[in-house]
């Protein structure tokens, strides 16, 4: 039985791999509209993956929008004040957000469960208020405008950029799924006391995970801001950027790399159509997805498929 | 025990000294702070009730208030009655909403992992605010009532007096909840469930029914509190979110299960906020106070636990 | 009174109780067996806290299988759980009174019952204003027993009441149970066979979810198997 399962999963891997490459390359052939949708899917995909990477340690973050917005601002400020090349501002944003996350994390990561979750829920609001009040640097309530957008608005190029970032995000997630990092995060989630007594420096691993996932969110924010060329406190820290990734990750399946990816691809594409039909309040769908998935299929699509495959291999 | 008592006395002393200083500096800061504390405490108390009995942080707490405010708004507009008359309908409707939310969502997660509970109530919050957004758009709404502009003058300082109503509201909610928990059969059962649900089941308490009623009572109270809120403030679909976080901050400061302390924590937060607002250029920063407080309080709490 | 007719229980795929039958009449019955035999599972199944896969449980002919716990309590069964399950931040008196409040026929006579319970366990009267969490282990066990009596049950079930108590207190507790059996039916799950045999009329020995020996207290006391495994002779 064991060999069949390995062959089965190898075949599955190939099927998904070829399918994945096909889906990823498709927009490049299909034109600007498909590329725009692909860009948006990838934006939320990276956010969803990064959120999932942290929750594997048992730390639930509602702070995605906060780091996303911070990254957006870092990139636009670097372009505006330093005249930095757009692609470099993404790197800078990653570094800035990583530093902020390290500082914030060194305090809030001592909190657990609901305390951590609610503190991170406040982060977007905190960052937004600071940015809004820091008038002469950030442009205050009006936000700031760049003179141009990244790659001069070339859809294929920006899609490719997002694709590269997406692949990097999945690679980072896979790294978290294996080796020492995986062992440490899972140990922390399952039992902190045991993890501590087995010599894992919980705090260090949590901080690494928090800094990396926040930086990912910051880079996505930066690339998003560079694509549209502006930031405002209200739009850049919008609740969307927390709500949608959460829904995608849950729908696909938590605690895996591929869950958030599958969720992002399916819901991301559907979401674009939804936006056309319900321009205001389409976000209610994501709230409903969160509630329904938790109640009806807590392991998400990937969990369902896995259970189904196990059934098949048992027969 | 004596150590915590000493700590409380020191803390209490600091608060009193700070209050006196603030009063000498700008009396209105203290007055507005007390009024605001009333609002905060009233909103936080029902969250504390749910947390103390059901052991769930309801991240849709502020959204319940928002929904209640909208219900009252439309009732009072369409029936042409005062919001406080409309409240007679809003409160029972919200009681029903509480039952519905418990039965449909929370009851399925009440024995599950804490993270799932948090994500679930976050999802409920999003559904509620987006539903209102979908139905009424994100435009802000306000009812103008002539009695809310009442003011008084003492010496040279004049100030609005309507907001003292929130202090009365908080007192009523606190006393009502304490009487309920101590004096009624259902309330005593709820106390027992909050301390040990297994034990409660064993002595014959219907734990699920108790949870349902407690959530419904909290939601019903939000029906009342949301109406009071509407009489003074503008409402919009996202208005509740900040109050969820502030309420949690206050409950965490007070200690889970300690309702009277919420009054004290509300006073600290509210007076700190109105002090910051009184500093020139400070008004934009006031919303950060609660974040600083929550970090400070939870850190000292977790340090004390680990030592 | 309490009649258990070929019930089976399991946790997931793990069967724990297999086709088990027993009865408790107007008497005191012991349920003996090593750790992991299934005593707690059986007791919790009677009490509606573990699902019953098959078979029936009746109380005075009335089927209570699968009923919710609060209904079973109302029909006259009370449990003293292995883990005591008190309300730590309620006073001793509040712990007792809240239990009486939940059962209609006990509610009317709660102050009378309270006096009876205090006369059985005087310590609960002395400590009535103290929080339950401040009591010693033995006192907490007394409170757990007292609390179960507040419901004025017809059948009292105790799950390992001697667990973690010092011998003198165990002795006292079983003397009290020996007195109480005149008024109510008692089913006591125990590993401490030596002490509990003094207070029961009959007993069952449970191993791996099946009854392997049944008999009167004196029969069990002289059964070679029981002597070897439980009385350590
Ligand atoms: N909640 C549970 N889930 C799974 N298995 C359990 C559970 N509780 C008990 N068991 C198993 O059932 C068996 C009987 O346990 P229990 O009824 O507690 O025995 P006893 O009370 O006689 O010591 C044991 O093998 C135990 O591991
Ligand atoms: Mg046991």
Coordinates of N, CA, C and O in Angstrom, one line a residue, chain C residues 65-226:
Chain C
X65 N -31.5 6.4 28.4 CA -30.4 6.3 27.5 C -30.3 7.5 26.5 O -31.3 7.9 25.9
X66 N -29.1 8.1 26.5 CA -28.9 9.2 25.5 C -29.6 10.5 25.9 O -29.6 11.5 25.1
X67 N -30.2 10.6 27.1 CA -30.8 11.8 27.5 C -29.7 12.8 27.9 O -28.7 12.4 28.3
X68 N -30.0 14.1 27.7 CA -29.0 15.1 28.1 C -28.8 15.0 29.7 O -29.7 14.7 30.4
X69 N -27.6 15.4 30.1 CA -27.2 15.2 31.5 C -28.2 16.0 32.4 O -28.6 15.4 33.5
X70 N -28.6 17.2 32.0 CA -29.4 18.0 32.9 C -30.8 17.3 33.2 O -31.3 17.4 34.2
X71 N -31.2 16.5 32.2 CA -32.5 15.8 32.4 C -32.3 14.6 33.3 O -33.2 14.3 34.1
X72 N -31.2 14.0 33.2 CA -30.9 12.8 34.0 C -30.8 13.3 35.5 O -31.3 12.6 36.4
X73 N -30.1 14.4 35.7 CA -30.0 15.0 37.0 C -31.4 15.2 37.6 O -31.7 14.9 38.7
X74 N -32.3 15.8 36.8 CA -33.6 16.1 37.2 C -34.4 14.9 37.5 O -35.3 14.9 38.4
X75 N -34.1 13.7 36.8 CA -34.9 12.5 37.1 C -34.3 11.8 38.3 O -34.8 10.7 38.7
X76 N -33.3 12.3 39.0 CA -32.9 11.8 40.3 C -31.6 11.0 40.4 O -31.4 10.2 41.3
X77 N -30.7 11.3 39.4 CA -29.4 10.7 39.5 C -28.4 11.8 39.8 O -28.5 12.9 39.2
X78 N -27.4 11.6 40.7 CA -26.4 12.6 40.9 C -25.0 11.9 40.8 O -24.9 10.7 41.1
X79 N -24.0 12.7 40.4 CA -22.7 12.2 40.2 C -21.7 13.0 41.0 O -21.7 14.2 41.0
X80 N -20.8 12.2 41.7 CA -19.6 12.9 42.2 C -18.4 12.5 41.3 O -17.9 11.4 41.4
X81 N -18.0 13.5 40.5 CA -17.0 13.1 39.4 C -15.6 12.9 40.0 O -15.3 13.4 41.1
X82 N -14.8 12.1 39.3 CA -13.5 11.8 39.7 C -12.7 13.1 40.0 O -11.9 13.2 40.9
X83 N -12.9 14.1 39.1 CA -12.1 15.3 39.2 C -12.8 16.4 40.1 O -12.4 17.6 40.0
X84 N -13.8 16.0 40.8 CA -14.5 16.9 41.7 C -15.3 18.0 41.0 O -16.5 18.2 41.3
X85 N -14.7 18.7 40.1 CA -15.4 19.7 39.3 C -16.2 20.7 40.1 O -17.4 21.0 39.8
X86 N -15.6 21.3 41.1 CA -16.3 22.3 41.9 C -16.2 23.7 41.2 O -15.6 23.8 40.1
X87 N -16.9 24.7 41.7 CA -16.8 26.0 41.2 C -15.8 26.8 42.1 O -16.1 27.2 43.2
X88 N -14.6 26.9 41.6 CA -13.5 27.3 42.5 C -13.7 28.7 43.2 O -13.3 28.9 44.3
X89 N -14.3 29.7 42.5 CA -14.4 31.0 43.0 C -15.8 31.3 43.6 O -16.2 32.5 43.6
X90 N -16.5 30.2 43.9 CA -17.8 30.4 44.6 C -17.5 29.9 46.0 O -16.7 29.0 46.2
X91 N -18.3 30.4 47.0 CA -18.1 29.9 48.3 C -18.6 28.5 48.5 O -19.3 28.0 47.6
X92 N -18.3 27.9 49.6 CA -18.8 26.5 49.8 C -20.3 26.5 49.8 O -20.9 25.7 49.1
X93 N -20.9 27.5 50.4 CA -22.3 27.5 50.5 C -22.9 27.7 49.1 O -23.9 27.1 48.7
X94 N -22.3 28.6 48.3 CA -22.8 28.9 47.0 C -22.7 27.6 46.1 O -23.6 27.3 45.3
X95 N -21.6 26.9 46.3 CA -21.4 25.6 45.5 C -22.6 24.7 45.8 O -23.1 24.0 44.9
X96 N -22.9 24.6 47.1 CA -24.0 23.7 47.5 C -25.4 24.2 47.0 O -26.1 23.5 46.4
X97 N -25.6 25.5 47.2 CA -27.0 26.0 46.9 C -27.3 26.0 45.4 O -28.4 25.8 45.0
X98 N -26.2 26.3 44.6 CA -26.5 26.3 43.2 C -26.9 25.0 42.6 O -27.7 24.9 41.7
X99 N -26.4 23.9 43.3 CA -26.8 22.6 42.9 C -28.2 22.3 43.2 O -28.9 21.7 42.4
X100 N -28.7 22.8 44.4 CA -30.1 22.5 44.7 C -31.0 23.3 43.8 O -32.1 22.8 43.5
X101 N -30.6 24.5 43.4 CA -31.4 25.3 42.5 C -31.8 24.7 41.2 O -32.8 25.0 40.5
X102 N -31.0 23.7 40.7 CA -31.2 23.2 39.3 C -32.2 22.1 39.2 O -32.6 21.7 38.2
X103 N -32.6 21.6 40.4 CA -33.6 20.5 40.4 C -34.9 20.9 41.1 O -34.8 21.2 42.3
X104 N -36.0 20.9 40.4 CA -37.2 21.5 40.9 C -37.6 20.9 42.3 O -37.9 21.6 43.2
X105 N -37.5 19.6 42.4 CA -38.0 19.0 43.7 C -37.0 19.3 44.9 O -37.3 19.2 46.0
X106 N -35.7 19.6 44.5 CA -34.8 19.9 45.6 C -34.8 21.4 45.9 O -34.4 21.8 47.0
X107 N -35.2 22.2 45.0 CA -35.2 23.6 45.1 C -36.1 24.0 46.4 O -35.6 24.9 47.2
X108 N -37.3 23.4 46.5 CA -38.2 23.8 47.5 C -37.6 23.5 48.9 O -37.9 24.2 49.9
X109 N -36.8 22.5 49.0 CA -36.3 22.1 50.3 C -34.8 22.4 50.5 O -34.1 21.7 51.3
X110 N -34.3 23.4 49.8 CA -32.8 23.5 49.7 C -32.2 23.8 51.1 O -31.2 23.3 51.5
X111 N -32.9 24.7 51.9 CA -32.3 25.0 53.2 C -32.3 23.8 54.2 O -31.3 23.6 54.9
X112 N -33.4 23.0 54.1 CA -33.4 21.8 54.9 C -32.3 20.8 54.4 O -31.6 20.3 55.3
X113 N -32.2 20.7 53.1 CA -31.1 19.8 52.6 C -29.7 20.3 53.1 O -28.9 19.5 53.4
X114 N -29.6 21.6 53.0 CA -28.3 22.2 53.4 C -27.9 21.8 54.8 O -26.8 21.4 55.1
X115 N -28.9 21.9 55.7 CA -28.7 21.5 57.1 C -28.3 20.0 57.2 O -27.4 19.7 57.9
X116 N -29.0 19.2 56.4 CA -28.7 17.7 56.5 C -27.2 17.5 56.0 O -26.5 16.8 56.6
X117 N -26.9 18.2 54.9 CA -25.5 18.0 54.4 C -24.5 18.5 55.4 O -23.4 17.8 55.6
X118 N -24.7 19.6 56.0 CA -23.8 20.1 57.0 C -23.7 19.2 58.2 O -22.6 19.0 58.8
X119 N -24.8 18.5 58.5 CA -24.7 17.6 59.7 C -23.9 16.4 59.3 O -23.2 15.8 60.1
X120 N -23.9 16.0 58.0 CA -23.1 14.9 57.6 C -21.6 15.3 57.5 O -20.7 14.6 57.9
X121 N -21.4 16.5 56.9 CA -20.0 17.0 56.8 C -19.9 18.3 57.5 O -20.0 19.4 56.9
X122 N -19.7 18.3 58.8 CA -19.6 19.5 59.6 C -18.6 20.5 59.1 O -18.8 21.7 59.2
X123 N -17.5 20.0 58.5 CA -16.5 21.0 58.0 C -17.1 21.9 56.9 O -16.7 23.1 56.9
X124 N -18.1 21.5 56.2 CA -18.7 22.4 55.2 C -19.5 23.5 55.8 O -19.6 24.6 55.3
X125 N -20.0 23.2 57.0 CA -20.6 24.3 57.7 C -19.6 25.3 58.3 O -19.8 26.5 58.1
X126 N -18.5 24.8 58.8 CA -17.5 25.7 59.3 C -16.9 26.6 58.2 O -16.5 27.7 58.5
X127 N -16.8 26.0 57.1 CA -16.1 26.7 56.0 C -17.1 27.4 55.0 O -16.7 27.7 53.9
X128 N -18.3 27.5 55.4 CA -19.3 27.9 54.4 C -19.1 29.1 53.6 O -19.5 29.3 52.5
X129 N -18.3 30.1 54.2 CA -18.1 31.4 53.5 C -16.8 31.4 52.8 O -16.4 32.4 52.2
X130 N -16.0 30.3 52.9 CA -14.8 30.2 52.2 C -14.9 29.9 50.7 O -15.8 29.1 50.4
X131 N -14.0 30.4 49.9 CA -14.1 29.9 48.5 C -13.6 28.5 48.3 O -12.7 28.0 49.1
X132 N -14.2 27.8 47.4 CA -14.0 26.3 47.3 C -12.5 26.1 47.0 O -11.9 25.1 47.4
X133 N -11.9 27.0 46.2 CA -10.5 26.8 45.8 C -9.6 26.8 47.0 O -8.5 26.2 46.9
X134 N -10.0 27.3 48.2 CA -9.1 27.4 49.3 C -9.2 26.1 50.2 O -8.5 26.0 51.2
X135 N -10.1 25.2 49.8 CA -10.2 24.0 50.7 C -9.1 23.0 50.3 O -8.5 23.0 49.3
X136 N -8.8 22.1 51.3 CA -7.9 21.0 51.1 C -8.5 20.0 50.2 O -9.7 20.0 49.9
X137 N -7.7 19.1 49.7 CA -8.2 18.0 48.8 C -9.3 17.2 49.4 O -10.4 17.0 48.8
X138 N -9.2 16.8 50.7 CA -10.2 16.0 51.4 C -11.5 16.8 51.5 O -12.6 16.3 51.3
X139 N -11.3 18.1 51.9 CA -12.5 19.0 52.1 C -13.2 19.2 50.7 O -14.4 19.2 50.7
X140 N -12.4 19.3 49.7 CA -13.0 19.5 48.4 C -13.9 18.2 48.0 O -14.9 18.3 47.4
X141 N -13.3 17.1 48.3 CA -14.1 15.8 48.0 C -15.4 15.8 48.8 O -16.4 15.5 48.3
X142 N -15.3 16.2 50.1 CA -16.5 16.3 50.9 C -17.5 17.3 50.3 O -18.7 17.0 50.2
X143 N -17.0 18.4 49.8 CA -17.9 19.4 49.2 C -18.5 18.8 47.9 O -19.7 19.0 47.6
X144 N -17.7 18.0 47.1 CA -18.3 17.4 45.9 C -19.4 16.4 46.3 O -20.4 16.4 45.6
X145 N -19.2 15.6 47.3 CA -20.2 14.7 47.7 C -21.4 15.5 48.2 O -22.6 15.2 47.9
X146 N -21.2 16.5 49.1 CA -22.2 17.3 49.6 C -23.0 17.9 48.5 O -24.3 18.0 48.5
X147 N -22.3 18.5 47.5 CA -23.0 19.2 46.4 C -23.9 18.2 45.7 O -25.1 18.5 45.3
X148 N -23.5 16.9 45.5 CA -24.3 16.0 44.8 C -25.6 15.7 45.6 O -26.7 15.4 45.0
X149 N -25.5 15.7 46.9 CA -26.6 15.4 47.7 C -27.7 16.5 47.7 O -28.9 16.3 48.0
X150 N -27.2 17.7 47.4 CA -28.1 18.9 47.4 C -29.3 18.7 46.4 O -30.3 19.3 46.5
X151 N -29.0 17.8 45.4 CA -30.1 17.6 44.4 C -31.1 16.6 44.8 O -32.0 16.2 44.1
X152 N -31.0 16.1 46.1 CA -31.8 15.1 46.6 C -32.0 13.9 45.7 O -33.1 13.5 45.3
X153 N -30.9 13.3 45.3 CA -31.0 12.2 44.3 C -31.5 10.9 44.9 O -31.5 10.7 46.1
X154 N -32.1 10.0 44.0 CA -32.4 8.7 44.4 C -31.3 7.8 44.2 O -31.1 6.8 44.9
X155 N -30.5 8.1 43.2 CA -29.3 7.3 42.9 C -28.0 8.2 43.0 O -28.0 9.2 42.3
X156 N -27.1 7.8 43.8 CA -25.8 8.6 43.8 C -24.7 7.8 43.3 O -24.5 6.6 43.6
X157 N -24.0 8.4 42.3 CA -22.9 7.7 41.7 C -21.6 8.4 42.1 O -21.5 9.6 42.0
X158 N -20.6 7.6 42.6 CA -19.3 8.3 43.0 C -18.2 7.6 42.1 O -18.1 6.4 42.1
X159 N -17.4 8.5 41.5 CA -16.3 8.0 40.7 C -15.0 8.2 41.5 O -14.5 9.3 41.6
X160 N -14.4 7.1 41.9 CA -13.2 7.1 42.7 C -13.1 8.2 43.8 O -12.2 9.0 43.8
X161 N -14.0 8.1 44.7 CA -14.0 9.1 45.8 C -12.8 9.1 46.6 O -12.4 10.1 47.2
X162 N -12.1 8.0 46.7 CA -10.9 7.9 47.6 C -9.6 8.5 46.9 O -8.6 8.6 47.6
X163 N -9.7 8.8 45.6 CA -8.5 9.2 44.9 C -7.8 10.4 45.5 O -8.4 11.4 45.7
X164 N -6.6 10.2 45.9 CA -5.7 11.3 46.4 C -6.0 11.7 47.8 O -5.6 12.8 48.2
X165 N -6.8 10.9 48.5 CA -7.1 11.3 49.9 C -6.2 10.4 50.9 O -5.9 9.3 50.6
X166 N -6.0 11.0 52.0 CA -5.2 10.2 53.0 C -6.1 9.2 53.6 O -7.3 9.4 53.7
X167 N -5.5 8.0 54.1 CA -6.3 6.9 54.5 C -7.3 7.2 55.6 O -8.5 6.7 55.5
X168 N -7.0 8.1 56.5 CA -8.0 8.3 57.6 C -9.3 9.0 57.0 O -10.4 8.7 57.4
X169 N -9.1 9.9 56.0 CA -10.2 10.5 55.4 C -11.0 9.6 54.5 O -12.3 9.6 54.5
X170 N -10.3 8.7 53.8 CA -11.0 7.6 53.0 C -11.9 6.8 54.0 O -13.0 6.5 53.6
X171 N -11.3 6.4 55.1 CA -12.1 5.6 56.1 C -13.3 6.3 56.5 O -14.4 5.8 56.5
X172 N -13.2 7.6 56.8 CA -14.3 8.4 57.2 C -15.4 8.5 56.1 O -16.6 8.3 56.4
X173 N -14.9 8.8 54.9 CA -15.8 8.9 53.8 C -16.6 7.7 53.6 O -17.9 7.7 53.4
X174 N -16.0 6.5 53.6 CA -16.7 5.3 53.4 C -17.7 4.9 54.6 O -18.7 4.3 54.3
X175 N -17.3 5.4 55.7 CA -18.3 5.2 56.9 C -19.5 6.0 56.6 O -20.6 5.6 56.8
X176 N -19.3 7.2 56.1 CA -20.5 8.1 55.8 C -21.3 7.5 54.7 O -22.5 7.4 54.8
X177 N -20.6 6.9 53.6 CA -21.4 6.3 52.5 C -22.2 5.1 53.1 O -23.3 4.8 52.6
X178 N -21.5 4.4 54.0 CA -22.2 3.2 54.6 C -23.5 3.6 55.3 O -24.5 2.9 55.3
X179 N -23.5 4.8 55.9 CA -24.7 5.3 56.5 C -25.7 5.7 55.5 O -26.9 5.5 55.6
X180 N -25.2 6.4 54.5 CA -26.1 7.0 53.5 C -26.9 6.0 52.7 O -28.0 6.3 52.2
X181 N -26.4 4.8 52.5 CA -27.1 3.8 51.7 C -28.4 3.4 52.2 O -29.2 2.8 51.5
X182 N -28.7 3.7 53.5 CA -30.0 3.4 54.0 C -31.1 4.3 53.3 O -32.2 3.9 53.3
X183 N -30.7 5.5 52.9 CA -31.6 6.4 52.3 C -31.6 6.4 50.7 O -32.7 6.5 50.1
X184 N -30.4 6.3 50.1 CA -30.4 6.3 48.7 C -29.6 5.2 48.1 O -28.7 4.6 48.8
X185 N -29.8 4.9 46.8 CA -29.0 3.9 46.1 C -27.6 4.5 45.8 O -27.6 5.6 45.4
X186 N -26.6 3.7 46.0 CA -25.3 4.2 45.7 C -24.5 3.2 44.8 O -24.6 2.0 44.9
X187 N -23.9 3.9 43.8 CA -22.9 3.1 42.9 C -21.6 3.8 43.1 O -21.4 5.0 42.8
X188 N -20.6 3.0 43.5 CA -19.3 3.6 43.7 C -18.2 2.9 42.9 O -18.0 1.7 43.1
X189 N -17.6 3.7 42.0 CA -16.5 3.1 41.2 C -15.2 3.3 42.0 O -14.9 4.4 42.5
X190 N -14.4 2.3 42.2 CA -13.3 2.4 43.1 C -12.1 1.5 42.7 O -12.3 0.4 42.1
X191 N -10.9 1.9 42.9 CA -9.7 1.1 42.8 C -9.4 0.6 44.2 O -8.7 -0.5 44.4
X192 N -9.8 1.4 45.2 CA -9.5 1.0 46.6 C -10.5 0.0 47.1 O -11.5 0.4 47.8
X193 N -10.3 -1.3 46.7 CA -11.3 -2.3 47.0 C -11.5 -2.6 48.5 O -12.6 -2.7 49.0
X194 N -10.3 -2.6 49.1 CA -10.3 -3.0 50.5 C -11.3 -2.0 51.4 O -12.1 -2.5 52.1
X195 N -11.1 -0.7 51.2 CA -11.9 0.2 52.0 C -13.4 0.1 51.5 O -14.3 0.1 52.4
X196 N -13.6 0.2 50.2 CA -14.9 0.3 49.8 C -15.8 -1.0 50.0 O -17.0 -0.9 50.2
X197 N -15.1 -2.1 50.1 CA -15.9 -3.4 50.3 C -16.6 -3.3 51.7 O -17.6 -3.9 51.9
X198 N -16.1 -2.5 52.6 CA -16.7 -2.4 53.9 C -18.1 -1.7 53.8 O -19.0 -2.0 54.6
X199 N -18.2 -0.8 52.8 CA -19.5 -0.1 52.8 C -20.5 -0.6 51.8 O -21.6 -0.2 51.9
X200 N -20.1 -1.4 50.9 CA -21.1 -1.8 49.8 C -21.7 -3.2 50.2 O -21.2 -3.9 51.0
X201 N -22.9 -3.4 49.6 CA -23.6 -4.7 49.7 C -23.1 -5.7 48.7 O -22.9 -6.8 49.0
X202 N -22.9 -5.2 47.5 CA -22.6 -6.0 46.4 C -21.5 -5.4 45.5 O -21.2 -4.2 45.7
X203 N -20.9 -6.1 44.6 CA -19.9 -5.5 43.7 C -19.7 -6.2 42.4 O -20.1 -7.3 42.2
X204 N -19.3 -5.4 41.4 CA -18.9 -6.0 40.1 C -17.4 -5.7 39.9 O -16.9 -4.6 40.3
X205 N -16.7 -6.6 39.3 CA -15.3 -6.3 38.9 C -15.3 -6.1 37.4 O -15.7 -7.0 36.7
X206 N -14.7 -5.0 37.0 CA -14.7 -4.7 35.6 C -13.3 -4.8 35.1 O -12.3 -4.3 35.7
X207 N -13.1 -5.4 34.0 CA -11.8 -5.5 33.3 C -11.9 -5.3 31.8 O -12.8 -6.0 31.2
X208 N -11.2 -4.4 31.3 CA -11.3 -4.2 29.8 C -12.7 -4.0 29.3 O -13.1 -4.6 28.3
X209 N -13.5 -3.3 30.1 CA -14.9 -3.0 29.7 C -15.9 -4.1 29.8 O -17.0 -4.0 29.3
X210 N -15.5 -5.2 30.5 CA -16.4 -6.3 30.7 C -16.5 -6.7 32.2 O -15.4 -6.5 32.9
X211 N -17.6 -7.1 32.6 CA -17.7 -7.6 34.0 C -17.2 -9.0 34.1 O -17.6 -9.9 33.4
X212 N -16.1 -9.2 34.9 CA -15.5 -10.5 35.0 C -15.9 -11.2 36.3 O -15.9 -12.5 36.3
X213 N -16.3 -10.5 37.3 CA -16.8 -11.1 38.6 C -17.9 -10.3 39.1 O -17.9 -9.1 39.1
X214 N -18.9 -11.0 39.7 CA -20.0 -10.2 40.4 C -20.4 -11.0 41.6 O -20.3 -12.2 41.6
X215 N -20.7 -10.3 42.7 CA -21.1 -11.0 43.9 C -21.3 -10.1 45.0 O -21.2 -8.9 44.9
X216 N -21.8 -10.7 46.2 CA -22.0 -9.9 47.4 C -20.6 -9.5 47.9 O -19.6 -10.0 47.5
X217 N -20.6 -8.5 48.8 CA -19.4 -8.0 49.4 C -18.6 -9.2 50.0 O -17.3 -9.2 49.8
X218 N -19.2 -10.1 50.7 CA -18.4 -11.1 51.4 C -17.9 -12.1 50.4 O -16.8 -12.6 50.5
X219 N -18.7 -12.4 49.3 CA -18.2 -13.3 48.3 C -17.0 -12.7 47.6 O -16.0 -13.4 47.4
X220 N -17.1 -11.4 47.3 CA -15.9 -10.8 46.7 C -14.7 -10.8 47.6 O -13.6 -11.1 47.1
X221 N -14.9 -10.5 48.9 CA -13.8 -10.5 49.8 C -13.1 -11.8 49.9 O -11.9 -11.8 50.2
X222 N -13.8 -12.9 49.6 CA -13.2 -14.2 49.7 C -12.9 -14.8 48.4 O -12.3 -15.9 48.3
X223 N -13.2 -14.1 47.3 CA -12.8 -14.6 46.0 C -11.3 -14.6 45.8 O -10.7 -13.6 46.0
X224 N -10.7 -15.7 45.4 CA -9.3 -15.8 45.3 C -8.7 -14.8 44.3 O -7.7 -14.2 44.5
X225 N -9.4 -14.6 43.2 CA -9.0 -13.7 42.1 C -8.9 -12.3 42.7 O -8.0 -11.5 42.5
X226 N -10.0 -11.9 43.4 CA -10.1 -10.5 43.9 C -9.0 -10.4 45.0 O -8.3 -9.3 45.0

